[in-house]
Short mmCIF file of C-alpha atoms in Angstrom, two decimals:
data_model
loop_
_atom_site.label_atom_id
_atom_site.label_comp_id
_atom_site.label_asym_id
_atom_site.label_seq_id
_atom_site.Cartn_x
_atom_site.Cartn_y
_atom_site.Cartn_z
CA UNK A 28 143.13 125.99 106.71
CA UNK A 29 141.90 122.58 106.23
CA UNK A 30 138.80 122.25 104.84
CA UNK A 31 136.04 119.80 106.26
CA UNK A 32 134.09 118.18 103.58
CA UNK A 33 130.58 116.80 105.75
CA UNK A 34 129.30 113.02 103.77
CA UNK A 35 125.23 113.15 103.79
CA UNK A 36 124.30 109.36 105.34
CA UNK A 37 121.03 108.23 104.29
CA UNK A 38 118.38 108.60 106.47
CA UNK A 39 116.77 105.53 108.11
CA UNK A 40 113.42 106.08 109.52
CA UNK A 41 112.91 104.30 112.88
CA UNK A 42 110.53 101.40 113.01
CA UNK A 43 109.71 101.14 116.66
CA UNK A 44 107.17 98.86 117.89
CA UNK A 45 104.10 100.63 116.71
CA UNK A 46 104.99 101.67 113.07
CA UNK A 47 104.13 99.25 110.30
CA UNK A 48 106.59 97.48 108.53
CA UNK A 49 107.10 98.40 104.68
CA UNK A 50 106.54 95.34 102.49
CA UNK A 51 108.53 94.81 99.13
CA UNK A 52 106.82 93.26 96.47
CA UNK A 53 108.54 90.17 95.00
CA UNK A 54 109.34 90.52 91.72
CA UNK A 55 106.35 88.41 89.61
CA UNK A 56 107.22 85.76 87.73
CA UNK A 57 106.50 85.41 84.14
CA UNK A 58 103.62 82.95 83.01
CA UNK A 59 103.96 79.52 82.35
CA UNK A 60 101.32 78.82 79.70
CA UNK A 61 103.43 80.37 77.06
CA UNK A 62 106.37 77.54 77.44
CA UNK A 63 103.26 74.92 78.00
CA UNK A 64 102.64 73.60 74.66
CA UNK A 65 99.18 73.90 72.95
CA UNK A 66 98.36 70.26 72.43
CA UNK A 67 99.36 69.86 75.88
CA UNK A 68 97.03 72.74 77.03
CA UNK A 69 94.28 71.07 75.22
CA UNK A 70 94.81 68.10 76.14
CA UNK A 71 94.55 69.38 79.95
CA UNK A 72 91.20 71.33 78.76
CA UNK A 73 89.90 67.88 77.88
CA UNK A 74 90.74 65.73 80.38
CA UNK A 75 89.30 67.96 83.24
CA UNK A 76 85.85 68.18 81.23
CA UNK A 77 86.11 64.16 80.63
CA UNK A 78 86.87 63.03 84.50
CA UNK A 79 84.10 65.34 85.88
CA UNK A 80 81.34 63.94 82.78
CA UNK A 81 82.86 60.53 83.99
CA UNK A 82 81.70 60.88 87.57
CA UNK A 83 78.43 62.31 86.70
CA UNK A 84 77.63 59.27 84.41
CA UNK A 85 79.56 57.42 87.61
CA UNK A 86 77.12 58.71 89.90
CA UNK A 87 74.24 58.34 87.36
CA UNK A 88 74.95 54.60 87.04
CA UNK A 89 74.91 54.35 90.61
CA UNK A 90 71.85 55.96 91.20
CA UNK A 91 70.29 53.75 87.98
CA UNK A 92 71.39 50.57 90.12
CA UNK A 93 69.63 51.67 93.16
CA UNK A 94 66.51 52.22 91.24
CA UNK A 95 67.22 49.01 88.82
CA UNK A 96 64.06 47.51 90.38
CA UNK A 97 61.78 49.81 89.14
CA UNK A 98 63.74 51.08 86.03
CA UNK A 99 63.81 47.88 84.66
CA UNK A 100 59.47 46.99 84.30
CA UNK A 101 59.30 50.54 83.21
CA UNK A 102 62.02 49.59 80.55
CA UNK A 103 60.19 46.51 79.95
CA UNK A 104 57.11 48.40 79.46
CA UNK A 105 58.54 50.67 77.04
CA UNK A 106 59.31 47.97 74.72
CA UNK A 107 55.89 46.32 75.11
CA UNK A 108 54.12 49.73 74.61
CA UNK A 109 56.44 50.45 71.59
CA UNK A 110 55.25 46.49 70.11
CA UNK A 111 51.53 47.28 70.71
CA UNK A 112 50.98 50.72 69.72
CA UNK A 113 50.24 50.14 65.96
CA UNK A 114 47.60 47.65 66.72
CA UNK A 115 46.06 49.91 69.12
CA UNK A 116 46.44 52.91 66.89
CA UNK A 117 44.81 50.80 63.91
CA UNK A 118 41.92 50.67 66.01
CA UNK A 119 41.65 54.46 66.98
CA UNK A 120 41.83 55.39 63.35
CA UNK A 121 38.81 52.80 63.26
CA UNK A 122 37.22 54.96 65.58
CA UNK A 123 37.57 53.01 68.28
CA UNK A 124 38.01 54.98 71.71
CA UNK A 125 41.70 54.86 73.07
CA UNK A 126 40.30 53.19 76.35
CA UNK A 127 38.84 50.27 74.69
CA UNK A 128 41.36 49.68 72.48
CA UNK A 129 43.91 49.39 75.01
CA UNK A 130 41.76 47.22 76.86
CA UNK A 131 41.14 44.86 73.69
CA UNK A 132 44.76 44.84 72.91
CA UNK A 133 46.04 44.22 76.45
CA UNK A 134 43.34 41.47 77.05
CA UNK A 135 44.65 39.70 73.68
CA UNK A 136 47.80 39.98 74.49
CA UNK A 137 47.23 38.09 77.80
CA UNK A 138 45.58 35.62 76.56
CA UNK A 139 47.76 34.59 73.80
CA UNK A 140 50.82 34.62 76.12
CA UNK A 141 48.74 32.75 78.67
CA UNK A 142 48.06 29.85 76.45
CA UNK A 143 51.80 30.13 75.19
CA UNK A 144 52.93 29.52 78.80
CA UNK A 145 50.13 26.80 79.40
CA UNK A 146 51.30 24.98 76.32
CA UNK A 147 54.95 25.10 77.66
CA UNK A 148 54.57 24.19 80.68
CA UNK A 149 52.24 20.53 79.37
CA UNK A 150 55.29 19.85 77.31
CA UNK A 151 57.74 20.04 79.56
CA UNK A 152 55.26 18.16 81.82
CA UNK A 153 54.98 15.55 79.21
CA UNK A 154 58.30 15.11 78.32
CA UNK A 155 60.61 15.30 80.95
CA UNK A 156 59.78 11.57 81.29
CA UNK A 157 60.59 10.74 77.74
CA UNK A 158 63.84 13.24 78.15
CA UNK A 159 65.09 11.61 81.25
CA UNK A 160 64.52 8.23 78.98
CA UNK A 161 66.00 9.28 76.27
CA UNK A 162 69.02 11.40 78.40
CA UNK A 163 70.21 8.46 79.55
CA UNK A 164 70.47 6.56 76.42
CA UNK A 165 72.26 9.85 74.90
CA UNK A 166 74.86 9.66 77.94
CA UNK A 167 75.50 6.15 77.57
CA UNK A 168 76.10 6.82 74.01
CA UNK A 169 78.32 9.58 74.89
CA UNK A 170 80.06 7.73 77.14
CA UNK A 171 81.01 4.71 74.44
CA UNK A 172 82.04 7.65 72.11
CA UNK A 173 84.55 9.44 73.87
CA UNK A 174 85.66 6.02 75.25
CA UNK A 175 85.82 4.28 71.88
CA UNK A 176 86.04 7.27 69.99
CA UNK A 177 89.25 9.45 69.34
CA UNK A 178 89.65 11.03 72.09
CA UNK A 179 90.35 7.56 73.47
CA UNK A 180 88.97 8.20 77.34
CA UNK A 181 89.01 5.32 79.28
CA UNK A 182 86.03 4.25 81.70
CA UNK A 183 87.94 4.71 84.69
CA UNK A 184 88.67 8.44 83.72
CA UNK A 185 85.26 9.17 83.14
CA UNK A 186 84.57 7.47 86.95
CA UNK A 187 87.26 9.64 88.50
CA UNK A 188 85.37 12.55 86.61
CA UNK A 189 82.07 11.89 87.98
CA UNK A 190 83.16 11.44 91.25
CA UNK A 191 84.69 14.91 91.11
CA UNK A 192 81.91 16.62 89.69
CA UNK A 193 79.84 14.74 92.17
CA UNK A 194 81.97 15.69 95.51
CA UNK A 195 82.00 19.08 94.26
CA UNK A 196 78.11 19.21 94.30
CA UNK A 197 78.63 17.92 98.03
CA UNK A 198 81.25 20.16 98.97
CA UNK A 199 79.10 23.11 97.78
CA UNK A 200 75.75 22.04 98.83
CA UNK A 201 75.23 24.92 101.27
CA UNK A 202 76.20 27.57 98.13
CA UNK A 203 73.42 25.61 96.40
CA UNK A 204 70.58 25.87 98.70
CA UNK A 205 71.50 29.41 99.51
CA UNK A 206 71.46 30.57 95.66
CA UNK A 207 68.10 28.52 95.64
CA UNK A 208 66.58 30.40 98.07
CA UNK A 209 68.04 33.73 96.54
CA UNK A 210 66.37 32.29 93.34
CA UNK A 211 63.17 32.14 95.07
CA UNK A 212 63.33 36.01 96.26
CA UNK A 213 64.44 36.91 92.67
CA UNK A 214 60.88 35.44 91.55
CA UNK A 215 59.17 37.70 93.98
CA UNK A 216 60.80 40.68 92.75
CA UNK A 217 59.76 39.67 89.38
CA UNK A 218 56.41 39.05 90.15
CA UNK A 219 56.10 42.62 91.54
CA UNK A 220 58.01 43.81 88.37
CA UNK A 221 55.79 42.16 85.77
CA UNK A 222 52.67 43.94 87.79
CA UNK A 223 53.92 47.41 87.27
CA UNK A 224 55.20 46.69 84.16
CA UNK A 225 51.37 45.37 83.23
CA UNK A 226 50.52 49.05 84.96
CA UNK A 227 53.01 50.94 82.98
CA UNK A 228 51.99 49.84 79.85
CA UNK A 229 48.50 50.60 80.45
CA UNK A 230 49.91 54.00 81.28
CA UNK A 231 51.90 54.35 78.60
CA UNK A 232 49.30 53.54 76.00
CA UNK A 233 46.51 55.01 76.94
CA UNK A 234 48.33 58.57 78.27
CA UNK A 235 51.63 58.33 76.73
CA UNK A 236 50.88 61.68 75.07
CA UNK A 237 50.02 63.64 78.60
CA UNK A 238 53.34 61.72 80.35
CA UNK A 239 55.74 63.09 77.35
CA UNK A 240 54.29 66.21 77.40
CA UNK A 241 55.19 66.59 80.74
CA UNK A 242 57.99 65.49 80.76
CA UNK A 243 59.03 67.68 77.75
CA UNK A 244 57.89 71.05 80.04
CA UNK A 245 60.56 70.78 82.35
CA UNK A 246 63.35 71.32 79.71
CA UNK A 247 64.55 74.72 79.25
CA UNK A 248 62.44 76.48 76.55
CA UNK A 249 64.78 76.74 73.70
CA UNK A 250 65.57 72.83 74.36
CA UNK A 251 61.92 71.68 74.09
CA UNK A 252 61.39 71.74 70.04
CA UNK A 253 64.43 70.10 69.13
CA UNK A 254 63.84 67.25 71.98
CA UNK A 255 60.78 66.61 71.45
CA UNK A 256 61.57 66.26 67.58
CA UNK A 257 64.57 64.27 68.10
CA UNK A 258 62.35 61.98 70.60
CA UNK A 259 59.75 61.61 67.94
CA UNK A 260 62.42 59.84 65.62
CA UNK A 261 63.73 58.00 68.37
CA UNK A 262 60.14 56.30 69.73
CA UNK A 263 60.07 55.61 65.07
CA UNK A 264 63.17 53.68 65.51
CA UNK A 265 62.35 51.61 68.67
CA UNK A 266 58.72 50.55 67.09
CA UNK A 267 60.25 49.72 64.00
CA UNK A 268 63.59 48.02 66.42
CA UNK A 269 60.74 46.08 68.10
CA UNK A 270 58.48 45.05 65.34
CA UNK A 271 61.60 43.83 63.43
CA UNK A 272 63.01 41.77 66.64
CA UNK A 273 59.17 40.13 67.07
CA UNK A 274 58.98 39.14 63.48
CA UNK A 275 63.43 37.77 63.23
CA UNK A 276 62.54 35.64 66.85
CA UNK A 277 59.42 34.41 65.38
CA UNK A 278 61.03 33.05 62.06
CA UNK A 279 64.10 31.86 64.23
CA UNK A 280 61.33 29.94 66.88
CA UNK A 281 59.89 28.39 63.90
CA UNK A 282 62.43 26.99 61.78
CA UNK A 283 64.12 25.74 65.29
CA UNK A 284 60.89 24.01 66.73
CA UNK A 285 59.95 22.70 63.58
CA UNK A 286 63.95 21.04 62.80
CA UNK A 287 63.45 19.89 66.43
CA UNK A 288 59.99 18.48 65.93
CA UNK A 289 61.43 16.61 62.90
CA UNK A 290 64.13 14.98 64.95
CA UNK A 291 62.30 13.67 67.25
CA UNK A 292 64.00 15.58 69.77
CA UNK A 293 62.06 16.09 72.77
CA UNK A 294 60.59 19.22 74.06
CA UNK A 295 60.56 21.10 70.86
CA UNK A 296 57.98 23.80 72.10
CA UNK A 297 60.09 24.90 74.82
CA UNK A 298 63.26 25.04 73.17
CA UNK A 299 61.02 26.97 70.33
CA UNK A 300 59.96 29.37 72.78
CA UNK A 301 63.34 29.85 74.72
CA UNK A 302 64.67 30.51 70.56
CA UNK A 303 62.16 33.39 70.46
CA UNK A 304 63.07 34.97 73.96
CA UNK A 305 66.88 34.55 72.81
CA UNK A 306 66.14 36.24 69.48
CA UNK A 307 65.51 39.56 71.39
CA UNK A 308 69.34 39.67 72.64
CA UNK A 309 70.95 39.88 68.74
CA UNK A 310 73.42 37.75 68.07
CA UNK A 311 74.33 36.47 71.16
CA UNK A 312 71.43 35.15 72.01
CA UNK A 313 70.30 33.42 68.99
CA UNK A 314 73.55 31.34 69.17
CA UNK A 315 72.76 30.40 73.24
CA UNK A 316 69.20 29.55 72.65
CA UNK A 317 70.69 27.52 69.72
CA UNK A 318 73.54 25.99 71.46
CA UNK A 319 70.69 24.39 74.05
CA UNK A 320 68.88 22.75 71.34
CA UNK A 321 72.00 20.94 70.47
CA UNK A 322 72.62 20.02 73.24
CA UNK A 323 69.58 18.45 74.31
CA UNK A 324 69.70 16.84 71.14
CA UNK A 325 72.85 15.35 71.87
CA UNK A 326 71.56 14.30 75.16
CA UNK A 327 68.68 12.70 73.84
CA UNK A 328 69.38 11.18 70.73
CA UNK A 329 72.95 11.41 70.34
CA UNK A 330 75.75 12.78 68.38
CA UNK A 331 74.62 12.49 64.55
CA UNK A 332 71.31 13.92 65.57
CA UNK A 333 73.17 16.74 67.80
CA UNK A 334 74.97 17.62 64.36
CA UNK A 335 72.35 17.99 61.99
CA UNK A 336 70.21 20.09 64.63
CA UNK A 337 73.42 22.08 64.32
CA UNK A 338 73.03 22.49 60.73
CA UNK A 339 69.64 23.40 61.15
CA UNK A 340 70.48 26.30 63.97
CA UNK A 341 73.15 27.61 61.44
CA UNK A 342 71.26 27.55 58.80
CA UNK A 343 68.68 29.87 60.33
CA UNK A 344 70.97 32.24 61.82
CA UNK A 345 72.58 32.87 57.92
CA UNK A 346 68.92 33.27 56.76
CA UNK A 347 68.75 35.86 59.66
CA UNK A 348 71.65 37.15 59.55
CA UNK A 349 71.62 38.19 55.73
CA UNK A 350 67.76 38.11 54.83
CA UNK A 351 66.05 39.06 57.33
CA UNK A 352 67.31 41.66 59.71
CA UNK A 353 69.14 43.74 56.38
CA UNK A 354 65.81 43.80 54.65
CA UNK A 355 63.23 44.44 58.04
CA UNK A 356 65.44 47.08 59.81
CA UNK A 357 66.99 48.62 56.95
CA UNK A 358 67.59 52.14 57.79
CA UNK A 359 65.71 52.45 60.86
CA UNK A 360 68.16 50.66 62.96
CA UNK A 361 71.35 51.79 61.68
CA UNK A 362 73.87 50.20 64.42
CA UNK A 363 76.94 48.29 62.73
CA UNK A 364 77.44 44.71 64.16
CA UNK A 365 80.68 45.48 65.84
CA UNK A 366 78.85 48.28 67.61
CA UNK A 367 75.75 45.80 68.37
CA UNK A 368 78.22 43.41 70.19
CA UNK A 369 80.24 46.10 72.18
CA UNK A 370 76.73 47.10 73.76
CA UNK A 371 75.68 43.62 74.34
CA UNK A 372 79.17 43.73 76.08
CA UNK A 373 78.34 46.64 77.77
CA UNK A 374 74.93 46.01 79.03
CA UNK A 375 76.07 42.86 80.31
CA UNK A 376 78.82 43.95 82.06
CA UNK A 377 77.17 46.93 83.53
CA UNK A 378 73.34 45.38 84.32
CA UNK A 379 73.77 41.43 83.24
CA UNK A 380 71.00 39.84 81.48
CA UNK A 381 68.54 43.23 81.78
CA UNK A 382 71.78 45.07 80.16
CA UNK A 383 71.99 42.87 77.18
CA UNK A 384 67.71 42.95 76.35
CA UNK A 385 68.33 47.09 76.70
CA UNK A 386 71.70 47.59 74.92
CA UNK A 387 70.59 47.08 71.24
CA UNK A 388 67.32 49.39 71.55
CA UNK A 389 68.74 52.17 74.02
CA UNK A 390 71.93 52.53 71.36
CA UNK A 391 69.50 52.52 68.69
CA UNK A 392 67.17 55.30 70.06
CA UNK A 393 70.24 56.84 71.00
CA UNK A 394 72.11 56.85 67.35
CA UNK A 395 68.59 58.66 66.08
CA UNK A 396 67.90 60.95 68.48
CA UNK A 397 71.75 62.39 68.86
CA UNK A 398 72.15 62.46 64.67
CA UNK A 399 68.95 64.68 64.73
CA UNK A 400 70.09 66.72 67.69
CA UNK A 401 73.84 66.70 65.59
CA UNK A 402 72.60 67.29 61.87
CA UNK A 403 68.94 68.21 62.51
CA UNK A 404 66.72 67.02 58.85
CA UNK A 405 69.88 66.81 56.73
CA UNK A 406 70.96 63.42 58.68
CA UNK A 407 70.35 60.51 56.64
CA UNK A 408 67.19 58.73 57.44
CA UNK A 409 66.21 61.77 59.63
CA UNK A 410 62.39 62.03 57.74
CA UNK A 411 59.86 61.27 59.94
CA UNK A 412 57.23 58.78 58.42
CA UNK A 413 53.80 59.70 58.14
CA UNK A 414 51.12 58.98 61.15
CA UNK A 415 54.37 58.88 62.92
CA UNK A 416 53.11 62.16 64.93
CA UNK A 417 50.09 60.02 66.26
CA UNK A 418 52.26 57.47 68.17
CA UNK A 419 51.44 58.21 72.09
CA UNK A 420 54.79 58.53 73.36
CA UNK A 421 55.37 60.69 70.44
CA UNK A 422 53.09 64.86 71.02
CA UNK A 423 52.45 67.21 68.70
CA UNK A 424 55.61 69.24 67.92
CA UNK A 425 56.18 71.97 70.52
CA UNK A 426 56.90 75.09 68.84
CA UNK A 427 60.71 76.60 69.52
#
């Protein structure tokens, strides 16, 4: 009798339309960091972090551009508060109130620049006659240089030059008159800037101590000691930026006016005063301001006079260079040179002529107030000076 041996199938359950289908998880995959290697893990750590602190300061800038009409008088007014505070906190000690000394030092102030400008402008009044006289007598002799001279330039090269400097001026006379008139609405913006920077200063001087500690509240608690202490050293190094700048400009002004004066080159007041403005951009604008008073000594009395003014302008800038800013700054301003011409670079690029005035001071107040933030008393220069608490922009400590 055969026997019948019954195979067991396996069972399938039947999925009709309502029963829910059975899902099969995929087998998961092993993680990739481990095969990623570490510097390039950390190198993807940083470069996240970097792009999004680049479009905040992105978005910053942008937001500093919209504002730059009103960010630069404040600015402006910073540095003038920071230049006037001693005097007017040698006459508080004197027991003087705070009101009227502000007033005395403002009024002063005006006055002296005031009779600066007046002076200024009766020179140049006076001696654009004589210059124009005396400019073209320079460009004749110019003109007989380079033709008899090496470069050997022959007078009817220097006529096909003229006449293409000349059509260009025609070509572009509509450019002209258009950047005149945008000249004109740049003076109205910087009449309304010079009024609240007049304001600000005021401000600054009289309150300074109220507006910091204001603006010191609205930090997080545990941030407002630190700040405030780092600020303190920071407002020491702009005064002592500033007073150092006023006092280089005003040796520079001198010894450039007075080798001017002695030349007999005209308008030696101006060029004295546009030497002090320059001072205040260093480096680069030292050399500008001295390049014009070459020039218009060329222009007016020719080439040997053009040369020794240019012995005179170099000879102030090495007296500068390695007298008087090493021994007036010292440690307050510790910025190396390269890294005082990479923010004049900067600033120039980023805001123009406003960029390269700022870059130098904000990089200063900057290197201070991050070293103390950094290395708190133990960073080098890091002491704050006595009466250095009393400066308005600068409050009594606020407690951690």
């Amino acid at each position: 009798m055969a026997v019948v041996t019954q195979r067991t199938l396996p069972s399938r359950t039947p999925q009709g339309p309502g029963t829910p289908t059975r899902l099969t998880r995929a087998p998961r995959r092993p993680d990739a960091e481990p095969h990623v290697a570490y510097p390039v893990q950390v190198a993807a750590a940083w470069s996240w972090r970097l792009l999004i602190i680049a479009a905040g300061l992105l978005a910053l800038g942008y937001v500093l551009a919209y504002f730059s009409e009103i960010l630069i008088p404040v600015l402006v007014a910073v540095l003038v508060a920071a230049l006037l505070d001693p005097l007017v906190e040698l006459m508080v000690r004197r027991q003087i109130p705070r009101g009227l000394a502000v007033a005395a030092t403002l009024v002063t102030t005006l006055v002296v620049v005031g009779a600066l400008l007046a002076l200024v402008g009766t020179q140049i009044a006076s001696g654009l006659t004589e210059l124009s006289t005396q400019a073209l007598q320079g460009l004749t002799q110019v003109r007989a240089w380079l033709s008899e001279g090496p470069l050997g330039i022959t007078n009817a090269q220097l006529n096909a030059y003229l006449d293409q400097a000349q059509a260009a001026v025609s070509a572009n006379s509509q450019q002209l008159a258009t950047g005149a008139l945008s000249v004109t609405t740049t003076l109205g913006h910087a009449l309304a800037g010079a009024f609240l920077a007049l304001f600000a200063v005021i401000f600054l001087l009289y309150d300074g101590r109220g507006i910091w500690e204001w603006l010191v509240r609205l930090l997080p608690r545990g941030a407002e000691g630190p700040v405030d202490r780092a600020v303190q050293r920071g407002w020491v190094t702009l005064v002592a930026y500033v007073r150092a700048t006023v006092v280089v400009a005003s040796v520079d002004a001198l010894g450039i006016g007075v080798g001017a004066a002695l030349l007999g080159i005209p308008l030696a007041v101006p060029l004295a005063v546009l030497v002090f403005l320059g001072a205040f951009v260093p480096i680069v604008g030292a050399l500008v301001s001295g390049a014009v008073a070459v020039l218009v000594g060329l222009v007016a009395e020719g080439p040997v006079t053009a040369l020794i003014m240019l012995g005179v302008v170099v000879l102030v800038q090495q007296l500068e260079s390695h007298v008087l800013q090493p021994f007036l700054l010292g440690r307050a301003v510790s910025v190396h040179p390269l890294g005082v011409i990479v923010a004049i670079a900067a600033g120039v690029t980023l805001a123009g002529i406003p960029g390269a005035l700022f870059a130098v001071p904000v990089v200063a107040v900057l290197n201070t107030v991050i070293t103390y933030l950094v290395k708190g008393d133990q960073g080098e220069g890091m002491e704050l000076p006595e009466g250095a608490e009393d400066a308005p922009l600068a409050p009594d400590p606020v407690k951690d």
